[in-house]
Structures are given as C-alpha cells and as structure tokens.
Coordinates of C-alpha atoms in Angstrom, one line a residue:
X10 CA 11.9 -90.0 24.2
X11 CA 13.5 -87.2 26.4
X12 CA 11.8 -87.2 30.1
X13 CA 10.7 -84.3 32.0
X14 CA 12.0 -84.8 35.6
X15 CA 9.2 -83.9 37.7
X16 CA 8.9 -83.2 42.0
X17 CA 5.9 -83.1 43.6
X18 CA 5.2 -80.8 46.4
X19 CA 2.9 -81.6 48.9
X20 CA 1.8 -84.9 48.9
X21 CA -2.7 -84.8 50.4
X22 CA -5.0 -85.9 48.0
X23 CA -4.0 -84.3 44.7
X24 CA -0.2 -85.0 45.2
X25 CA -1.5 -88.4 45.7
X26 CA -3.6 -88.3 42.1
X27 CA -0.3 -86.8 40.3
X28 CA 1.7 -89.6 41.8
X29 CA -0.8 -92.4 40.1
X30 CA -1.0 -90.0 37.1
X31 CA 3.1 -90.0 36.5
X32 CA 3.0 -94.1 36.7
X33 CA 0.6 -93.4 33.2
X34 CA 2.9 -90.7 32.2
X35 CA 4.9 -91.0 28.6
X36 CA 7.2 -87.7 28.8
X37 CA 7.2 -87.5 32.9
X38 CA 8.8 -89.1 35.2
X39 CA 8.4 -88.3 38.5
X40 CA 12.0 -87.7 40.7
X41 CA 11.4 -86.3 43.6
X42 CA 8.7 -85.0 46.2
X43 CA 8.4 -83.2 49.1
X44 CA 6.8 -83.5 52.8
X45 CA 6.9 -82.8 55.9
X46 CA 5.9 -86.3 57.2
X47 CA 8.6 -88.2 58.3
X48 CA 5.8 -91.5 57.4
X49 CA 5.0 -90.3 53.6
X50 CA 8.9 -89.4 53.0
X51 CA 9.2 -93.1 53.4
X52 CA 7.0 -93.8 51.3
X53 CA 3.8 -94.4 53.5
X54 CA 0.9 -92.6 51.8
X55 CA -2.0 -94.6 53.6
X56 CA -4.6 -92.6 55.1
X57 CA -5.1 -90.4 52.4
X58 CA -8.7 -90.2 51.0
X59 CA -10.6 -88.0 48.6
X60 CA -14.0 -87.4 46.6
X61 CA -12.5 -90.2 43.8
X62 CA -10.1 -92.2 43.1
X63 CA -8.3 -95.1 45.2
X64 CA -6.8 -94.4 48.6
X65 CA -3.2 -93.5 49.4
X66 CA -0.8 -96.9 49.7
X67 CA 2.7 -97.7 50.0
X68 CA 4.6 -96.3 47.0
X69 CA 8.2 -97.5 45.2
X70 CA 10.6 -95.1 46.2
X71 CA 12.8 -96.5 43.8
X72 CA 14.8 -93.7 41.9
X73 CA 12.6 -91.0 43.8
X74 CA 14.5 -88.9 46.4
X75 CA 12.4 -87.6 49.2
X76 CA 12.9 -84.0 50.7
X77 CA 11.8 -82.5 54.2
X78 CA 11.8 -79.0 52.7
X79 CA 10.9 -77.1 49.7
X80 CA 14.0 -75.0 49.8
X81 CA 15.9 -78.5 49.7
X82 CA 14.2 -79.9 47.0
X83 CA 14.7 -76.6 44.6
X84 CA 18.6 -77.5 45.3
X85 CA 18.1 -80.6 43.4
X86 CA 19.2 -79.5 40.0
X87 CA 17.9 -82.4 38.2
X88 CA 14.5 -81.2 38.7
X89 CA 12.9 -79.7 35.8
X90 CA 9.3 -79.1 36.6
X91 CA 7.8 -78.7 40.0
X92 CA 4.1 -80.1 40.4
X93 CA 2.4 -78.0 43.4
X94 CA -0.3 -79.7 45.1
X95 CA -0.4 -77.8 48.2
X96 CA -3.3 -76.1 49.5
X97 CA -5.1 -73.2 47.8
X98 CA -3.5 -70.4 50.3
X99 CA 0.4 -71.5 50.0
X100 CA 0.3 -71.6 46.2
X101 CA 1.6 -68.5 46.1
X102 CA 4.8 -68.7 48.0
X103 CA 5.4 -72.0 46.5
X104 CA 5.2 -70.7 42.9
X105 CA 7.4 -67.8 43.8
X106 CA 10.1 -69.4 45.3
X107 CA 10.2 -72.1 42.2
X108 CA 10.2 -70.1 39.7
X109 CA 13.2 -67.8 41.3
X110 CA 14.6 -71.4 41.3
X111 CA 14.8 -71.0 37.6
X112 CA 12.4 -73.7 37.8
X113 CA 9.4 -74.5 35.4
X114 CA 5.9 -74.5 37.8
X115 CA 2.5 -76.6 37.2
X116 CA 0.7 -75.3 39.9
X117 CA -3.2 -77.1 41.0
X118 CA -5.8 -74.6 40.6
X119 CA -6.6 -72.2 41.9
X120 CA -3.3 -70.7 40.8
X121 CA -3.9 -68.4 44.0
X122 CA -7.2 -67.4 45.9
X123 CA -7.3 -63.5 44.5
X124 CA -6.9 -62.3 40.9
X125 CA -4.2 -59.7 41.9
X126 CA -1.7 -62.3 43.3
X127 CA -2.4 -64.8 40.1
X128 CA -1.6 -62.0 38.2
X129 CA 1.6 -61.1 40.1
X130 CA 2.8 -64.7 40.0
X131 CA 2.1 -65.0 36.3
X132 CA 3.9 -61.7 35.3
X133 CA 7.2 -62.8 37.1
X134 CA 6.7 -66.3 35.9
X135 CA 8.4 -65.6 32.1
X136 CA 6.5 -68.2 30.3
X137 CA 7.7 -71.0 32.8
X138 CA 4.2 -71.2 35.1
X139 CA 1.4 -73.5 33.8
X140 CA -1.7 -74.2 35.6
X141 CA -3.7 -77.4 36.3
X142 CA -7.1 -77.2 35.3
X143 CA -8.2 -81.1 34.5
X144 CA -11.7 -80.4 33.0
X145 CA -10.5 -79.1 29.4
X146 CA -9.0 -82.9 29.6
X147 CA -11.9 -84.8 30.0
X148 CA -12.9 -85.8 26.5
X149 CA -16.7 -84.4 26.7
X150 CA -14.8 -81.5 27.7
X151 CA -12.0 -81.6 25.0
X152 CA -14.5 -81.8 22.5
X153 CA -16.2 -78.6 23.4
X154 CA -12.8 -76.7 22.9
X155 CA -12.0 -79.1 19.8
X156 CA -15.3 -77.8 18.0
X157 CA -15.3 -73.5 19.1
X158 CA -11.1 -74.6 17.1
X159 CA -12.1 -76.2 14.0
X160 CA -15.7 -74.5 13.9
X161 CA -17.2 -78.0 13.5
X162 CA -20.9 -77.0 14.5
X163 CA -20.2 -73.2 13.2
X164 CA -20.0 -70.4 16.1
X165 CA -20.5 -70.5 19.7
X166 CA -23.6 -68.6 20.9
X167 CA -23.2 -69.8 24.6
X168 CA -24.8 -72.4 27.0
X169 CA -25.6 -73.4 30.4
X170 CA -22.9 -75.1 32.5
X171 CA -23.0 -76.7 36.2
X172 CA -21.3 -77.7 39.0
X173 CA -23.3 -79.3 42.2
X174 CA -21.6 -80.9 45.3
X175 CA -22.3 -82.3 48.3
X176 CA -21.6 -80.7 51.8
X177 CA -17.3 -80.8 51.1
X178 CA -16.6 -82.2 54.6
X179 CA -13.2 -84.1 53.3
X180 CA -11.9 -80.4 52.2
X181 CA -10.8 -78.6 55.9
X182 CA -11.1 -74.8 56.1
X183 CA -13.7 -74.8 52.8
X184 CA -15.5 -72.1 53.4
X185 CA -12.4 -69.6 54.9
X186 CA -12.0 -67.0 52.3
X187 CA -8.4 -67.4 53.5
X188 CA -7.7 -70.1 53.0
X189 CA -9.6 -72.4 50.6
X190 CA -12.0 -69.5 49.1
X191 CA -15.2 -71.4 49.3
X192 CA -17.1 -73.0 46.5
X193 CA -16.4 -70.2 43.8
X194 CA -12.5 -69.9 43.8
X195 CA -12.7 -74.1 44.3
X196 CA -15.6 -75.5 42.6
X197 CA -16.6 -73.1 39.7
X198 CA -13.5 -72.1 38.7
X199 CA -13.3 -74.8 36.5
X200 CA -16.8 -73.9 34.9
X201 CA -15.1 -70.3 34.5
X202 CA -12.1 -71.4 32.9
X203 CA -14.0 -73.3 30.6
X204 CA -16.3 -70.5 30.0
X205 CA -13.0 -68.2 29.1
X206 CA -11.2 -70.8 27.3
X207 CA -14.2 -71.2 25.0
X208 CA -15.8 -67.9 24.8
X209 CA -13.6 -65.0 25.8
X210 CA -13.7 -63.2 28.8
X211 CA -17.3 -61.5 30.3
X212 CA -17.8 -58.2 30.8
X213 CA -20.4 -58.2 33.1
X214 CA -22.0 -60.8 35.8
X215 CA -25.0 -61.0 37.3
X216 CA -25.2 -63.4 40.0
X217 CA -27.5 -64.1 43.0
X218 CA -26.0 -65.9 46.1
X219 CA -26.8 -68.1 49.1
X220 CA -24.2 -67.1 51.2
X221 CA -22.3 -69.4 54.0
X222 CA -19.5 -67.5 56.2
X223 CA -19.0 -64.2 54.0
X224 CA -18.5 -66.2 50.7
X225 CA -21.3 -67.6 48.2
X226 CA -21.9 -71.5 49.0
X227 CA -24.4 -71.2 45.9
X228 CA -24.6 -69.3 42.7
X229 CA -26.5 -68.8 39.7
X230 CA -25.0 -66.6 37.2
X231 CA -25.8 -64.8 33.8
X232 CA -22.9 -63.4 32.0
X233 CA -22.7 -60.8 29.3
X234 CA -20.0 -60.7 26.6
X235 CA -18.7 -57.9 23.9
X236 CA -20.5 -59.9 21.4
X237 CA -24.1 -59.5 22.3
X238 CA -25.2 -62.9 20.3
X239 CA -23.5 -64.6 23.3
X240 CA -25.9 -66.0 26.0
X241 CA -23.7 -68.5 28.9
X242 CA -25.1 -69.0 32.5
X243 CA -23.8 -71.0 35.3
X244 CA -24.9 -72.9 38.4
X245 CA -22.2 -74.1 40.7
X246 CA -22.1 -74.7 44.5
X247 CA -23.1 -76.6 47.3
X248 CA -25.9 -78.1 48.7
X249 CA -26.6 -79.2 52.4
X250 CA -27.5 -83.0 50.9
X251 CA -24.9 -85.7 51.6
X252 CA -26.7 -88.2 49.3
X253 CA -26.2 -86.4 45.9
X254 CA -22.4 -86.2 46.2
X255 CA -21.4 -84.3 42.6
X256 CA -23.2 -82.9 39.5
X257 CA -21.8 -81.7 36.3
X258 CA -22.0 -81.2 32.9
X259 CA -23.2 -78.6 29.9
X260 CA -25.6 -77.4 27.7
X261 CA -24.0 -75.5 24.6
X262 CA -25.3 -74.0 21.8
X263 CA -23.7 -73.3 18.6
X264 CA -25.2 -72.2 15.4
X265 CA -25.3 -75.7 14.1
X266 CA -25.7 -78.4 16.9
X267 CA -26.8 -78.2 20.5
X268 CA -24.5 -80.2 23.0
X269 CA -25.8 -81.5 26.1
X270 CA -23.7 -84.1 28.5
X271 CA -24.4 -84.7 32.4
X272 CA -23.3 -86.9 35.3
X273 CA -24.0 -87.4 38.4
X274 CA -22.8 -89.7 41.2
X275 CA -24.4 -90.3 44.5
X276 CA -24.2 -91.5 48.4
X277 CA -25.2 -95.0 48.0
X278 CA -22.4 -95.5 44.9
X279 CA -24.9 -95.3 42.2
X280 CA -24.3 -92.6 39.7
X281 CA -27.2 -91.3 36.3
X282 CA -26.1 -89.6 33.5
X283 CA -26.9 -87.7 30.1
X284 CA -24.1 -89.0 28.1
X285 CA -22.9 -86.8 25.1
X286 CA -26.0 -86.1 22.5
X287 CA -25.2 -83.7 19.7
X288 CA -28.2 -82.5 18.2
X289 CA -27.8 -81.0 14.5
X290 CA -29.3 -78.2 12.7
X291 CA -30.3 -80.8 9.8
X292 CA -32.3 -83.0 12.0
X293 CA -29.4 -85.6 12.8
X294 CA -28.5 -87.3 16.8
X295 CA -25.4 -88.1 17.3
X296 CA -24.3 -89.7 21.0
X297 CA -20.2 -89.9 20.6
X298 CA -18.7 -92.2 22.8
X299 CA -15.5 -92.0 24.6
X300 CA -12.5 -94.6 25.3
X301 CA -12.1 -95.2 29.0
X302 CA -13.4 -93.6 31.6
X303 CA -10.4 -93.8 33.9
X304 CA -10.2 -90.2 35.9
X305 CA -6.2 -91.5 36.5
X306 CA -5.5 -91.4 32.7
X307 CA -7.3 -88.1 32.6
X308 CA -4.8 -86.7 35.0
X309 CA -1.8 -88.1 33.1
X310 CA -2.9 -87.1 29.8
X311 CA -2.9 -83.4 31.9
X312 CA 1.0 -84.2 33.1
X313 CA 1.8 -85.3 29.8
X314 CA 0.8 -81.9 28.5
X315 CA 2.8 -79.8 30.9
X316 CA 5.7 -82.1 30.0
X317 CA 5.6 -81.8 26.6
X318 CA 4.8 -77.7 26.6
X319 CA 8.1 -77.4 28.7
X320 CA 9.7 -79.8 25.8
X321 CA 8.3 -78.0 22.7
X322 CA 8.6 -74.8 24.1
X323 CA 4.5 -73.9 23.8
X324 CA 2.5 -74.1 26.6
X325 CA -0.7 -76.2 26.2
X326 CA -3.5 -73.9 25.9
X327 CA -5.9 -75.4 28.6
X328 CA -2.8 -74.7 31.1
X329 CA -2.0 -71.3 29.8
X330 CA -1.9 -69.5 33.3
X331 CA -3.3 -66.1 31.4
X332 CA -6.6 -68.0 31.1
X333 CA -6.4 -69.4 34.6
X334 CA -5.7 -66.0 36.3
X335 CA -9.2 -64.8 34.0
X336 CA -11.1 -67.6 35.8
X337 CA -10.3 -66.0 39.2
X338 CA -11.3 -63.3 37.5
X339 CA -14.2 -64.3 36.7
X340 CA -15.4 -66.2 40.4
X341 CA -14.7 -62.6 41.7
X342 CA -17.5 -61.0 39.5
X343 CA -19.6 -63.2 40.7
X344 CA -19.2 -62.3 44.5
X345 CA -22.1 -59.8 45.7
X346 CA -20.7 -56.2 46.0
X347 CA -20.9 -54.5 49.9
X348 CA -22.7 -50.8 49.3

C-alpha cells in the first residue's frame, strides 16, 4: 500500500498524540518533524503532558529527519503532507507558507482563531488543506453522522449537545482572545462542527454568557435553522471546579429514535457515563457497543483519513476545511454583541 510521507510541526502535546497516532497508522508514515528544541530534535519528548493520554518519552528517530525550522523542513521534497500542531494563533502562517510549498496541510483545529482568516487560508488552499477535528471519529460520534447519511432513524429534528471542563490550567494563554480564543474557538468548536456537519449551518444564535477576560468562559446556546422543525442547543465551557475535569456527550432527536450518550471523567481518576441508548419510535432499546476505547487509535483512524483523502483525491468529509471554517463561524455567533 502506497504511504503518505507525513512532517509534524510543532511537537507540545498534540504533536506528541500525532506521533503515537502515526505508529497505529496504515497509509502514514511519519518522516519528518520540526522544533525548535535542540532536546526534542533528538528525540527527547519527556516532559510533555496533557488532559489524556501517556506522557511524552524518548522516540525512535529511526528513518525520521529532524528540522530546526519550518522553512527547512518545507525544502524536504519527500514530504507530502504537513501535520500542524502548533498553537491556535500561528496556524495561520504555518498553513500559508505550506501550502505555497505546494504542500498538502492537516492543520489541528481551530484552523485559525477568526472566521475571516479560516476563510482566507481555505480559499488559497486549492483543495490541499484539511482540518483535524477528532470528535466525528469517535465511534458514538461517527454514528451520529452515519445515521443523518443513510437516514437510519429517518430525519434529524435536532438535540442537545455538551461540552464541560475543568479550570484548563495545562493550556497557557487560554483565555487571550489572541492567542488561544478562550473556551469557544477551543472547547465548543468541536460541538459546532458537529452541529454543522450534521445539520447545516444556523442562521441565528442566541446565547447567554459568563464572561472571563472579554471572552465567554461559559455558554448556553439555542440555535435557529432555515428549516424551522429543527431545535439544537449547546452547553460548553468551563467551570472553576478542578474535581470534575471533562464532560461530554449528546442528546439527538430524530424522527424515529432518540440518541443519548455521556461521559464524564473526574479529579480522583474515576470517571460515570451514559453509554450509547437508542430509543425507537416502536418501543425498542438498543445500547450499541463499541470496539476499543483507545483515544490513540481514534487519532490514527483521523491520520489515516487525511492520508487516504490526499491518495484518493476526496477529502474526508469530517476534515473538509469548508465545514471547519463554518464552526468558527458558528463560536463567533455565539459571542455577545457590544451596542
């Protein structure tokens, strides 16, 4: 099977999650990566931490060229997709210079922190820029998008969908509009590219807002839609208590079946959930379950599908960048107006 030859750029915590998702990968291999650590070019990636997943270790360099600079990595013309993990406010640059490297781009959400400069980087990207939003992946997820395809539970009249965190203290400059964009733009964009993937763009928004340096830290939202039979809200944001560390999940309704799924994991390591119950018009229950459970193969089932779009020519739709410059989109309805 022909290999996609793949560079990582910046290597935190989500370079560090990419580089444990291409050891999973079937049409990625990973080449090359970029730093400006003289320790993690050689290979050193201890001391990285995040909200899941393992810790940063030693990795094989074998058959993996390390590069100080992006500019020097772009020169490597074996590359064929560059993986951004960098944070939120040099996406942009990053993108730009990549794909006027005649490069193809996956880029970690938020594509950019503003609608207009998503939309700028998507309109000069030709069809080469994809997008990594990881919840269309996970397989209570995926089967959201699968039924609203195949009309399994007949049409999509909306739902309820939410995203909870902790107090983000591993994420620096969270809450800098600048620089991170605060729990909308980082935290319920992934609700709002759901909600676009699966039910079309809103044309209105009505939020209300606890607000934390000039950006909402918490948000409840209505959203209305051409199609008046569609009712979708969301809850997303932060709370100031350590001890419940994330929240998510859904509650969709379709004409047929209602889907409800929730987890939960807390301070002290324990975790409660509502797994997957599909409740049917006709009176049936159905709780689905799902191989796995490793967030790693997740990740590389995501890299797979950027590597396979570049080889079939079709981008996959949950990394179309059209949809993920929407979600932007859609976090800045959501942010209270100034009269």
């Amino acid at each position: 099977m022909k290999q996609v030859k793949v560079a990582i750029v910046g290597v935190g915590f989500m370079g560090w999650i990419h580089y444990l998702g291409y050891q999973q990968c079937e049409t990625a291999t990973l080449a090359a990566f970029c730093s400006r650590d003289a320790k993690k070019r050689a290979g050193d990636w201890r001391g990285i931490q995040g909200n899941f997943g393992p810790p940063g270790d030693l990795i094989d360099m074998t058959g993996v060229n390390a590069y100080e600079s992006l500019d020097d990595l772009l020169a490597d013309k074996s590359i064929d997709l560059v993986d951004i993990c960098l944070p939120p406010h040099l996406h942009g640059e990053a993108v730009s210079k990549s794909l006027d490297a005649g490069k193809h781009v996956l880029c970690e959400k938020p594509l950019a922190l503003t609608s207009a400069e998503a939309e700028s980087l998507n309109q000069a990207a030709a069809g080469r820029l994809m997008v990594a939003h990881i919840l269309p992946f996970f397989p209570e997820y995926r089967l959201l998008a699968d039924a609203v395809a195949d009309k399994r539970f007949g049409k999509l009249l909306g739902g309820h969908f939410k995203r909870v965190i902790g107090p983000p203290d591993w994420v620096p400059d969270f809450y800098d509009a600048t620089k991170v964009g605060g729990p909308l733009v980082d935290l319920h964009v992934h609700d709002a590219h759901l909600i676009r993937m699966l039910l079309g763009m809103p044309t209105q928004a009505h939020s209300v807002c606890r607000m934390r340096d000039g950006v909402p830290k918490y948000v409840e939202t209505v959203f209305q839609f051409a199609d008046d039979e569609i009712v979708a809200s969301a809850t997303s944001g932060v709370i100031d208590q350590a001890s419940r560390g994330f929240t998510h999940g859904f509650d969709v309704q379709f004409e047929l079946a209602n889907v409800q799924f929730e987890s939960a994991a807390f301070g002290d390591g324990s975790s409660a959930a509502i797994p997957m119950v599909i409740a049917h018009s006709d009176g049936r229950v159905e709780r689905p379950t799902f191989d796995g459970g490793d967030s790693i193969a997740i990740f590389a089932q995501e890299l797979d599908a950027a590597a396979r779009s570049i080889l079939s020519g079709r981008i996959d739709p949950a990394l179309d960048a059209s949809v993920a410059v929407d979600a932007i989109k859609i976090c800045e309805m959501q942010v209270p107006k100034l009269v």
